[in-house]
Amino acid sequence: MDQSIINSYNEAKKLYASHGINVDEVLEKLSQIKVSLHCWQGDDVRGFLFKDKELSGGIAVTGSYPGRANTPNELRQDLEIALSLIPGKHKVNLHAIYADTTEKVDLDELEPRHFASWVDWAKEQGIGLDFNPTCFSHPKAADGFTLSHADDDIRNFWIKHCKASRKIAESFGRELGQTCVTNFWVPDGYKDTPVDRLAPRERLKNSLDEVFSEEINPQYNIDAVESKLFGIGSESYVVGSHEFYMGYGLTRGKAICLDAGHFHPTEVISNKLSSILMFSEQLLLHVSRPVRWDSDHVVTMDDELLEIARELVRGDLLPRTNIGLDFFDGSINHIAAWVIGTRNTIKALLRAMLEPVEELKKIELLGDYTTRLALVEEFKSYPFGAVWDYYCASQGTPVREQWLAEVKTYEQEVLSAR
Ligand SMILES: C[C@H](O)[C@H](O)[C@@H](O)C(=O)CO
Ligand SMILES: [Mn+2]
């Protein structure tokens, strides 16, 4: 390792130690945290099962940056590059449409064998897999309703798909020795004000109860449910609202998934974590960046990311929180997007861990808000960058922006030929 990185690290350690922070211990803790990289950033949410189907469900990818993955092998190769540039050991999050098979198989017929190549790859990489049923980009979701559809046949199709997804997830957990988190998000909703808000919610509740009727060992799979305020084409009403899934998750023992882009534009998820985890065993995060709406921009080191990280660290909520990413930007290099968003997420956690939490809590209890504000602000310019550089180097990953050169070389040698 470069001597200047070690020197800066040692200087930073002394500063943090003066506030009782053991930086070596912090880095050991940080290395245990897994972030789940969403496969769908790699190909603009296209998947491999129905290559000709347009993205639907009220989500959108903009941009046409060349080089996106077209096959499962390309996607895995791209993920390997991204993972090699991110410190720590992480997970990969698959959607059902990323099945790797030459069979003509519909969503309700998917089985673990259609994901065998992903499991083999994950074993080779020593990483875990997470999963999602894909309740969009399919003719049976064309009118914007799936699990809450009024038509029995269509609703049953989606129930079958979600049940099949849980079996696939269970196989991931069993095969890989790491619990798979399966996230259920359905786009169902109305563009305009509905007359009946209740009936679709009753149907969604009943469908989910049917989907979850089979017990699965939580060592292999845990389920999460993701709410949303609005989508494109469901601006006035989303069946699976926050209140719906708060109630559903808490009464059914399911993890609640909070996506940073799924609330009112000024509403933040950081302020929800301590409340939800007061009553729920587990939580799933979709770390994202909404720009004016659920735009799924690449995660940057903004105030909300830092606040999410602080909440997780200060409340010791990390052991019960599954951290997933959810953004898709088609206007920049697809691998760089993963690397930027994931490195920022980990770096934000590091910054939060490098704050004098116990000292600040004591000061707050004493009512000394002057010192609280002064310290929090001063810590914003403490040398966390020196610790981050050392962490990257010690994990065998590039320091600072050195990773970009590797992405550019890969772009020239591999992506430009696609
Ligand atoms: C592709 C994902 O499942 C999707 O982004 C979902 O998690 C979501 O956030 C929809 O807005
Ligand atoms: Mn999401």
GROMACS .gro file of C-alpha atoms and ligand atoms in nm:
model
  430
    1MET     CA    1   0.000   0.000   0.000
    2ASP     CA    2   0.115   0.353  -0.080
    3GLN     CA    3   0.299   0.498   0.225
    4SER     CA    4   0.113   0.830   0.197
    5ILE     CA    5  -0.220   0.647   0.238
    6ILE     CA    6  -0.088   0.481   0.555
    7ASN     CA    7   0.049   0.809   0.692
    8SER     CA    8  -0.278   0.995   0.633
    9TYR     CA    9  -0.470   0.707   0.788
   10ASN     CA   10  -0.254   0.713   1.101
   11GLU     CA   11  -0.302   1.088   1.138
   12ALA     CA   12  -0.679   1.051   1.094
   13LYS     CA   13  -0.688   0.769   1.349
   14LYS     CA   14  -0.534   0.996   1.613
   15LEU     CA   15  -0.798   1.264   1.553
   16TYR     CA   16  -1.086   1.019   1.577
   17ALA     CA   17  -0.931   0.849   1.881
   18SER     CA   18  -0.945   1.181   2.066
   19HIS     CA   19  -1.325   1.140   2.053
   20GLY     CA   20  -1.312   0.775   2.158
   21ILE     CA   21  -1.354   0.631   1.807
   22ASN     CA   22  -1.151   0.320   1.729
   23VAL     CA   23  -1.106   0.342   1.353
   24ASP     CA   24  -0.967  -0.011   1.311
   25GLU     CA   25  -1.278  -0.148   1.478
   26VAL     CA   26  -1.496   0.070   1.258
   27LEU     CA   27  -1.334  -0.071   0.945
   28GLU     CA   28  -1.377  -0.426   1.069
   29LYS     CA   29  -1.749  -0.357   1.121
   30LEU     CA   30  -1.781  -0.186   0.784
   31SER     CA   31  -1.632  -0.486   0.607
   32GLN     CA   32  -1.918  -0.702   0.741
   33ILE     CA   33  -2.190  -0.489   0.579
   34LYS     CA   34  -2.338  -0.621   0.256
   35VAL     CA   35  -2.502  -0.402  -0.003
   36SER     CA   36  -2.721  -0.572  -0.262
   37LEU     CA   37  -2.634  -0.457  -0.614
   38HIS     CA   38  -2.943  -0.450  -0.833
   39CYS     CA   39  -2.878  -0.635  -1.158
   40TRP     CA   40  -3.124  -0.414  -1.347
   41GLN     CA   41  -2.886  -0.116  -1.359
   42GLY     CA   42  -2.674  -0.322  -1.600
   43ASP     CA   43  -2.925  -0.344  -1.884
   44ASP     CA   44  -3.182  -0.067  -1.831
   45VAL     CA   45  -3.434  -0.306  -1.666
   46ARG     CA   46  -3.480  -0.518  -1.981
   47GLY     CA   47  -3.412  -0.868  -1.857
   48PHE     CA   48  -3.365  -1.176  -2.075
   49LEU     CA   49  -3.697  -1.355  -2.065
   50PHE     CA   50  -3.898  -1.130  -2.298
   51LYS     CA   51  -3.642  -0.931  -2.490
   52ASP     CA   52  -3.896  -0.751  -2.707
   53LYS     CA   53  -4.120  -0.624  -2.423
   54GLU     CA   54  -4.113  -0.258  -2.332
   55LEU     CA   55  -4.050  -0.158  -1.971
   56SER     CA   56  -4.385  -0.097  -1.801
   57GLY     CA   57  -4.518  -0.058  -1.447
   58GLY     CA   58  -4.481   0.319  -1.433
   59ILE     CA   59  -4.103   0.320  -1.411
   60ALA     CA   60  -3.873   0.456  -1.680
   61VAL     CA   61  -3.510   0.450  -1.785
   62THR     CA   62  -3.383   0.746  -1.982
   63GLY     CA   63  -3.058   0.763  -2.177
   64SER     CA   64  -2.899   0.545  -2.441
   65TYR     CA   65  -2.541   0.512  -2.325
   66PRO     CA   66  -2.385   0.231  -2.528
   67GLY     CA   67  -2.263  -0.099  -2.387
   68ARG     CA   68  -2.547  -0.227  -2.172
   69ALA     CA   69  -2.551  -0.602  -2.110
   70ASN     CA   70  -2.750  -0.809  -2.360
   71THR     CA   71  -2.701  -1.159  -2.220
   72PRO     CA   72  -2.670  -1.316  -1.875
   73ASN     CA   73  -2.298  -1.373  -1.935
   74GLU     CA   74  -2.243  -1.009  -2.026
   75LEU     CA   75  -2.435  -0.896  -1.720
   76ARG     CA   76  -2.234  -1.123  -1.492
   77GLN     CA   77  -1.908  -1.007  -1.649
   78ASP     CA   78  -2.010  -0.644  -1.591
   79LEU     CA   79  -2.111  -0.716  -1.234
   80GLU     CA   80  -1.774  -0.879  -1.172
   81ILE     CA   81  -1.601  -0.560  -1.286
   82ALA     CA   82  -1.824  -0.347  -1.065
   83LEU     CA   83  -1.777  -0.575  -0.764
   84SER     CA   84  -1.399  -0.566  -0.809
   85LEU     CA   85  -1.408  -0.186  -0.774
   86ILE     CA   86  -1.621  -0.180  -0.459
   87PRO     CA   87  -1.463  -0.259  -0.121
   88GLY     CA   88  -1.619  -0.543   0.081
   89LYS     CA   89  -1.820  -0.858  -0.003
   90HIS     CA   90  -2.170  -0.789  -0.128
   91LYS     CA   91  -2.482  -0.941  -0.282
   92VAL     CA   92  -2.653  -0.927  -0.620
   93ASN     CA   93  -3.024  -0.867  -0.652
   94LEU     CA   94  -3.204  -1.044  -0.940
   95HIS     CA   95  -3.545  -0.989  -1.091
   96ALA     CA   96  -3.739  -1.285  -1.230
   97ILE     CA   97  -3.699  -1.158  -1.589
   98TYR     CA   98  -3.325  -1.222  -1.556
   99ALA     CA   99  -3.374  -1.599  -1.579
  100ASP     CA  100  -3.096  -1.762  -1.778
  101THR     CA  101  -3.268  -2.015  -2.001
  102THR     CA  102  -3.326  -2.097  -2.367
  103GLU     CA  103  -3.669  -2.243  -2.282
  104LYS     CA  104  -3.981  -2.047  -2.371
  105VAL     CA  105  -4.110  -2.016  -2.019
  106ASP     CA  106  -4.362  -1.772  -1.877
  107LEU     CA  107  -4.330  -1.602  -1.538
  108ASP     CA  108  -4.573  -1.837  -1.366
  109GLU     CA  109  -4.370  -2.142  -1.473
  110LEU     CA  110  -4.028  -2.030  -1.355
  111GLU     CA  111  -3.831  -2.274  -1.142
  112PRO     CA  112  -3.498  -2.269  -0.960
  113ARG     CA  113  -3.334  -2.450  -1.253
  114HIS     CA  114  -3.388  -2.143  -1.471
  115PHE     CA  115  -3.148  -1.959  -1.241
  116ALA     CA  116  -2.889  -2.236  -1.204
  117SER     CA  117  -2.618  -2.040  -1.386
  118TRP     CA  118  -2.670  -1.745  -1.150
  119VAL     CA  119  -2.630  -1.972  -0.848
  120ASP     CA  120  -2.313  -2.130  -0.992
  121TRP     CA  121  -2.174  -1.784  -1.059
  122ALA     CA  122  -2.266  -1.655  -0.712
  123LYS     CA  123  -2.089  -1.957  -0.559
  124GLU     CA  124  -1.777  -1.882  -0.761
  125GLN     CA  125  -1.789  -1.519  -0.651
  126GLY     CA  126  -1.870  -1.607  -0.289
  127ILE     CA  127  -2.169  -1.374  -0.287
  128GLY     CA  128  -2.535  -1.403  -0.191
  129LEU     CA  129  -2.836  -1.344  -0.416
  130ASP     CA  130  -3.160  -1.156  -0.352
  131PHE     CA  131  -3.473  -1.183  -0.563
  132ASN     CA  132  -3.784  -1.006  -0.694
  133PRO     CA  133  -4.089  -1.131  -0.881
  134THR     CA  134  -4.133  -0.916  -1.194
  135CYS     CA  135  -4.490  -0.787  -1.194
  136PHE     CA  136  -4.446  -0.557  -1.496
  137SER     CA  137  -4.323  -0.556  -1.857
  138HIS     CA  138  -4.568  -0.837  -1.938
  139PRO     CA  139  -4.894  -0.852  -2.138
  140LYS     CA  140  -5.083  -0.959  -1.825
  141ALA     CA  141  -4.977  -0.634  -1.657
  142ALA     CA  142  -5.072  -0.422  -1.957
  143ASP     CA  143  -5.361  -0.240  -1.787
  144GLY     CA  144  -5.152  -0.161  -1.480
  145PHE     CA  145  -5.295  -0.423  -1.242
  146THR     CA  146  -5.146  -0.754  -1.128
  147LEU     CA  147  -5.201  -0.901  -0.780
  148SER     CA  148  -5.500  -0.672  -0.724
  149HIS     CA  149  -5.655  -0.732  -1.067
  150ALA     CA  150  -6.032  -0.777  -1.069
  151ASP     CA  151  -6.003  -1.062  -1.318
  152ASP     CA  152  -5.949  -1.395  -1.142
  153ASP     CA  153  -5.735  -1.547  -1.418
  154ILE     CA  154  -5.497  -1.254  -1.435
  155ARG     CA  155  -5.473  -1.227  -1.057
  156ASN     CA  156  -5.406  -1.599  -1.030
  157PHE     CA  157  -5.132  -1.577  -1.291
  158TRP     CA  158  -4.950  -1.321  -1.077
  159ILE     CA  159  -5.010  -1.518  -0.759
  160LYS     CA  160  -4.852  -1.820  -0.929
  161HIS     CA  161  -4.558  -1.609  -1.041
  162CYS     CA  162  -4.501  -1.472  -0.690
  163LYS     CA  163  -4.522  -1.820  -0.539
  164ALA     CA  164  -4.273  -1.948  -0.795
  165SER     CA  165  -4.045  -1.657  -0.707
  166ARG     CA  166  -4.039  -1.755  -0.340
  167LYS     CA  167  -3.933  -2.109  -0.434
  168ILE     CA  168  -3.652  -1.970  -0.646
  169ALA     CA  169  -3.547  -1.744  -0.360
  170GLU     CA  170  -3.556  -2.036  -0.116
  171SER     CA  171  -3.323  -2.230  -0.347
  172PHE     CA  172  -3.082  -1.934  -0.354
  173GLY     CA  173  -3.075  -1.923   0.025
  174ARG     CA  174  -3.025  -2.296   0.058
  175GLU     CA  175  -2.759  -2.324  -0.214
  176LEU     CA  176  -2.559  -2.017  -0.118
  177GLY     CA  177  -2.582  -2.034   0.259
  178GLN     CA  178  -2.697  -1.671   0.274
  179THR     CA  179  -3.054  -1.563   0.333
  180CYS     CA  180  -3.222  -1.437   0.016
  181VAL     CA  181  -3.440  -1.128   0.056
  182THR     CA  182  -3.736  -1.142  -0.183
  183ASN     CA  183  -3.900  -0.809  -0.246
  184PHE     CA  184  -4.258  -0.783  -0.364
  185TRP     CA  185  -4.338  -0.467  -0.553
  186VAL     CA  186  -4.648  -0.439  -0.770
  187PRO     CA  187  -4.724  -0.130  -0.978
  188ASP     CA  188  -5.102  -0.158  -0.948
  189GLY     CA  189  -5.282   0.175  -0.952
  190TYR     CA  190  -5.497   0.427  -1.136
  191LYS     CA  191  -5.398   0.729  -1.340
  192ASP     CA  192  -5.711   0.911  -1.231
  193THR     CA  193  -5.908   0.929  -0.909
  194PRO     CA  194  -6.074   0.595  -0.843
  195VAL     CA  195  -6.427   0.544  -0.717
  196ASP     CA  196  -6.337   0.235  -0.519
  197ARG     CA  197  -6.009   0.247  -0.331
  198LEU     CA  198  -6.097  -0.038  -0.099
  199ALA     CA  199  -6.170  -0.332  -0.329
  200PRO     CA  200  -5.828  -0.342  -0.503
  201ARG     CA  201  -5.662  -0.327  -0.161
  202GLU     CA  202  -5.874  -0.616  -0.039
  203ARG     CA  203  -5.777  -0.815  -0.347
  204LEU     CA  204  -5.408  -0.730  -0.298
  205LYS     CA  205  -5.423  -0.835   0.067
  206ASN     CA  206  -5.590  -1.166  -0.023
  207SER     CA  207  -5.347  -1.233  -0.307
  208LEU     CA  208  -5.048  -1.168  -0.084
  209ASP     CA  209  -5.190  -1.395   0.186
  210GLU     CA  210  -5.215  -1.667  -0.078
  211VAL     CA  211  -4.862  -1.598  -0.205
  212PHE     CA  212  -4.720  -1.625   0.148
  213SER     CA  213  -4.936  -1.920   0.254
  214GLU     CA  214  -4.645  -2.160   0.217
  215GLU     CA  215  -4.400  -2.148   0.509
  216ILE     CA  216  -4.040  -2.104   0.398
  217ASN     CA  217  -3.749  -2.136   0.636
  218PRO     CA  218  -3.642  -1.777   0.717
  219GLN     CA  219  -3.285  -1.897   0.712
  220TYR     CA  220  -3.325  -1.933   0.334
  221ASN     CA  221  -3.570  -1.660   0.244
  222ILE     CA  222  -3.733  -1.358   0.398
  223ASP     CA  223  -4.007  -1.160   0.222
  224ALA     CA  224  -4.030  -0.784   0.194
  225VAL     CA  225  -4.313  -0.565   0.065
  226GLU     CA  226  -4.249  -0.233  -0.110
  227SER     CA  227  -4.494   0.055  -0.112
  228LYS     CA  228  -4.515   0.351  -0.347
  229LEU     CA  229  -4.696   0.681  -0.354
  230PHE     CA  230  -4.731   0.721  -0.731
  231GLY     CA  231  -4.593   0.605  -1.063
  232ILE     CA  232  -4.621   0.706  -1.426
  233GLY     CA  233  -4.982   0.619  -1.505
  234SER     CA  234  -5.071   0.560  -1.140
  235GLU     CA  235  -5.048   0.921  -1.029
  236SER     CA  236  -5.377   0.931  -0.840
  237TYR     CA  237  -5.385   0.599  -0.661
  238VAL     CA  238  -5.144   0.315  -0.588
  239VAL     CA  239  -5.300   0.007  -0.433
  240GLY     CA  240  -4.988  -0.083  -0.234
  241SER     CA  241  -4.949   0.245  -0.052
  242HIS     CA  242  -4.723   0.303   0.248
  243GLU     CA  243  -5.009   0.262   0.495
  244PHE     CA  244  -5.120  -0.057   0.321
  245TYR     CA  245  -4.781  -0.221   0.348
  246MET     CA  246  -4.709  -0.089   0.698
  247GLY     CA  247  -5.022  -0.268   0.807
  248TYR     CA  248  -4.955  -0.574   0.595
  249GLY     CA  249  -4.590  -0.611   0.695
  250LEU     CA  250  -4.650  -0.560   1.065
  251THR     CA  251  -4.944  -0.800   1.087
  252ARG     CA  252  -4.784  -1.069   0.869
  253GLY     CA  253  -4.425  -1.050   0.995
  254LYS     CA  254  -4.292  -0.931   0.659
  255ALA     CA  255  -4.006  -0.686   0.618
  256ILE     CA  256  -4.115  -0.345   0.496
  257CYS     CA  257  -3.916  -0.211   0.202
  258LEU     CA  258  -3.857   0.163   0.200
  259ASP     CA  259  -3.755   0.305  -0.136
  260ALA     CA  260  -3.612   0.656  -0.105
  261GLY     CA  261  -3.805   0.763  -0.416
  262HIS     CA  262  -4.148   0.637  -0.318
  263PHE     CA  263  -4.277   0.917  -0.099
  264HIS     CA  264  -4.379   1.280  -0.130
  265PRO     CA  265  -4.092   1.487  -0.274
  266THR     CA  266  -4.003   1.642   0.063
  267GLU     CA  267  -4.066   1.327   0.266
  268VAL     CA  268  -3.753   1.132   0.362
  269ILE     CA  269  -3.714   0.767   0.456
  270SER     CA  270  -3.436   0.838   0.709
  271ASN     CA  271  -3.701   0.961   0.951
  272LYS     CA  272  -3.898   0.636   0.921
  273LEU     CA  273  -3.631   0.378   1.007
  274SER     CA  274  -3.640   0.408   1.385
  275SER     CA  275  -4.020   0.396   1.389
  276ILE     CA  276  -4.057   0.093   1.166
  277LEU     CA  277  -3.781  -0.104   1.335
  278MET     CA  278  -3.945  -0.031   1.670
  279PHE     CA  279  -4.223  -0.269   1.566
  280SER     CA  280  -4.076  -0.480   1.288
  281GLU     CA  281  -3.795  -0.733   1.308
  282GLN     CA  282  -3.637  -0.648   0.972
  283LEU     CA  283  -3.629  -0.378   0.710
  284LEU     CA  284  -3.529  -0.360   0.345
  285LEU     CA  285  -3.398  -0.038   0.195
  286HIS     CA  286  -3.401   0.058  -0.169
  287VAL     CA  287  -3.135   0.324  -0.164
  288SER     CA  288  -3.212   0.552  -0.453
  289ARG     CA  289  -3.217   0.923  -0.543
  290PRO     CA  290  -3.541   1.083  -0.646
  291VAL     CA  291  -3.493   1.406  -0.841
  292ARG     CA  292  -3.833   1.578  -0.817
  293TRP     CA  293  -4.004   1.241  -0.859
  294ASP     CA  294  -3.919   0.869  -0.843
  295SER     CA  295  -3.651   0.924  -1.104
  296ASP     CA  296  -3.410   0.656  -0.981
  297HIS     CA  297  -3.096   0.864  -1.025
  298VAL     CA  298  -2.760   0.721  -0.920
  299VAL     CA  299  -2.706   0.756  -0.546
  300THR     CA  300  -2.483   1.050  -0.457
  301MET     CA  301  -2.335   1.161  -0.125
  302ASP     CA  302  -2.629   1.388  -0.048
  303ASP     CA  303  -2.779   1.486   0.286
  304GLU     CA  304  -3.045   1.215   0.279
  305LEU     CA  305  -2.796   0.936   0.209
  306LEU     CA  306  -2.588   1.053   0.505
  307GLU     CA  307  -2.896   1.081   0.723
  308ILE     CA  308  -3.005   0.725   0.634
  309ALA     CA  309  -2.657   0.601   0.723
  310ARG     CA  310  -2.655   0.796   1.051
  311GLU     CA  311  -2.991   0.656   1.153
  312LEU     CA  312  -2.874   0.301   1.089
  313VAL     CA  313  -2.552   0.352   1.283
  314ARG     CA  314  -2.679   0.565   1.571
  315GLY     CA  315  -2.972   0.336   1.641
  316ASP     CA  316  -2.765   0.018   1.592
  317LEU     CA  317  -3.019  -0.079   1.326
  318LEU     CA  318  -2.772  -0.224   1.076
  319PRO     CA  319  -2.805  -0.587   1.191
  320ARG     CA  320  -3.179  -0.573   1.112
  321THR     CA  321  -3.156  -0.376   0.788
  322ASN     CA  322  -3.104  -0.523   0.444
  323ILE     CA  323  -2.949  -0.262   0.219
  324GLY     CA  324  -3.041  -0.281  -0.147
  325LEU     CA  325  -2.988  -0.031  -0.424
  326ASP     CA  326  -3.249   0.075  -0.674
  327PHE     CA  327  -3.154   0.317  -0.948
  328PHE     CA  328  -3.127   0.291  -1.323
  329ASP     CA  329  -2.951   0.551  -1.528
  330GLY     CA  330  -2.914   0.477  -1.898
  331SER     CA  331  -2.731   0.801  -1.972
  332ILE     CA  332  -2.391   0.708  -1.826
  333ASN     CA  333  -2.165   0.404  -1.827
  334HIS     CA  334  -2.373   0.131  -1.665
  335ILE     CA  335  -2.088  -0.009  -1.457
  336ALA     CA  336  -1.977   0.334  -1.337
  337ALA     CA  337  -2.334   0.389  -1.215
  338TRP     CA  338  -2.313   0.080  -0.993
  339VAL     CA  339  -1.967   0.173  -0.866
  340ILE     CA  340  -2.057   0.535  -0.786
  341GLY     CA  341  -2.384   0.446  -0.611
  342THR     CA  342  -2.247   0.155  -0.414
  343ARG     CA  343  -1.923   0.322  -0.309
  344ASN     CA  344  -2.124   0.623  -0.193
  345THR     CA  345  -2.357   0.405   0.012
  346ILE     CA  346  -2.066   0.233   0.186
  347LYS     CA  347  -1.879   0.561   0.229
  348ALA     CA  348  -2.184   0.721   0.388
  349LEU     CA  349  -2.199   0.433   0.639
  350LEU     CA  350  -1.831   0.483   0.714
  351ARG     CA  351  -1.884   0.855   0.771
  352ALA     CA  352  -2.169   0.779   1.007
  353MET     CA  353  -1.955   0.526   1.196
  354LEU     CA  354  -1.683   0.786   1.233
  355GLU     CA  355  -1.905   1.019   1.434
  356PRO     CA  356  -1.884   1.032   1.814
  357VAL     CA  357  -2.232   0.888   1.861
  358GLU     CA  358  -2.216   0.819   2.234
  359GLU     CA  359  -2.067   1.160   2.308
  360LEU     CA  360  -2.332   1.332   2.096
  361LYS     CA  361  -2.615   1.140   2.262
  362LYS     CA  362  -2.492   1.245   2.608
  363ILE     CA  363  -2.467   1.608   2.498
  364GLU     CA  364  -2.819   1.595   2.355
  365LEU     CA  365  -2.959   1.453   2.679
  366LEU     CA  366  -2.793   1.733   2.872
  367GLY     CA  367  -2.977   1.978   2.648
  368ASP     CA  368  -2.653   2.133   2.524
  369TYR     CA  369  -2.775   2.187   2.168
  370THR     CA  370  -2.499   2.441   2.098
  371THR     CA  371  -2.230   2.177   2.144
  372ARG     CA  372  -2.441   1.923   1.952
  373LEU     CA  373  -2.462   2.149   1.648
  374ALA     CA  374  -2.098   2.258   1.674
  375LEU     CA  375  -1.966   1.901   1.691
  376VAL     CA  376  -2.191   1.761   1.419
  377GLU     CA  377  -2.082   2.041   1.187
  378GLU     CA  378  -1.710   2.010   1.268
  379PHE     CA  379  -1.723   1.635   1.208
  380LYS     CA  380  -1.836   1.700   0.854
  381SER     CA  381  -1.478   1.800   0.773
  382TYR     CA  382  -1.299   1.538   0.979
  383PRO     CA  383  -1.064   1.331   0.760
  384PHE     CA  384  -1.299   1.045   0.673
  385GLY     CA  385  -1.148   1.051   0.320
  386ALA     CA  386  -0.815   0.928   0.456
  387VAL     CA  387  -0.993   0.639   0.630
  388TRP     CA  388  -1.193   0.560   0.315
  389ASP     CA  389  -0.876   0.553   0.102
  390TYR     CA  390  -0.708   0.317   0.348
  391TYR     CA  391  -1.017   0.096   0.355
  392CYS     CA  392  -1.030   0.075  -0.026
  393ALA     CA  393  -0.659  -0.006  -0.047
  394SER     CA  394  -0.674  -0.263   0.233
  395GLN     CA  395  -0.964  -0.436   0.055
  396GLY     CA  396  -0.765  -0.451  -0.267
  397THR     CA  397  -0.990  -0.204  -0.448
  398PRO     CA  398  -0.888   0.118  -0.624
  399VAL     CA  399  -0.829   0.429  -0.417
  400ARG     CA  400  -1.027   0.745  -0.495
  401GLU     CA  401  -1.112   0.790  -0.866
  402GLN     CA  402  -0.857   0.530  -0.982
  403TRP     CA  403  -1.149   0.293  -1.042
  404LEU     CA  404  -1.266   0.512  -1.329
  405ALA     CA  405  -0.961   0.429  -1.544
  406GLU     CA  406  -1.048   0.060  -1.509
  407VAL     CA  407  -1.407   0.123  -1.617
  408LYS     CA  408  -1.286   0.328  -1.916
  409THR     CA  409  -1.046   0.053  -2.023
  410TYR     CA  410  -1.325  -0.205  -1.995
  411GLU     CA  411  -1.552   0.023  -2.194
  412GLN     CA  412  -1.295   0.048  -2.472
  413GLU     CA  413  -1.202  -0.317  -2.476
  414VAL     CA  414  -1.538  -0.484  -2.409
  415LEU     CA  415  -1.843  -0.257  -2.396
  416SER     CA  416  -1.771  -0.068  -2.718
  417ALA     CA  417  -1.779  -0.398  -2.911
  418ARG     CA  418  -2.136  -0.481  -2.800
  419LIG     C1  419  -3.715  -0.276  -1.066
  419LIG     C2  420  -3.756  -0.260  -0.921
  419LIG     O1  421  -3.819  -0.370  -0.872
  419LIG     C3  422  -3.842  -0.140  -0.904
  419LIG     O2  423  -3.755  -0.030  -0.923
  419LIG     C4  424  -3.912  -0.124  -0.771
  419LIG     O3  425  -3.833  -0.163  -0.664
  419LIG     C5  426  -3.949   0.018  -0.761
  419LIG     O4  427  -3.889   0.090  -0.687
  419LIG     C6  428  -4.054   0.071  -0.849
  419LIG     O5  429  -4.063   0.207  -0.844
  420MN      MN  430  -3.760   0.016  -0.533
   0.00000   0.00000   0.00000
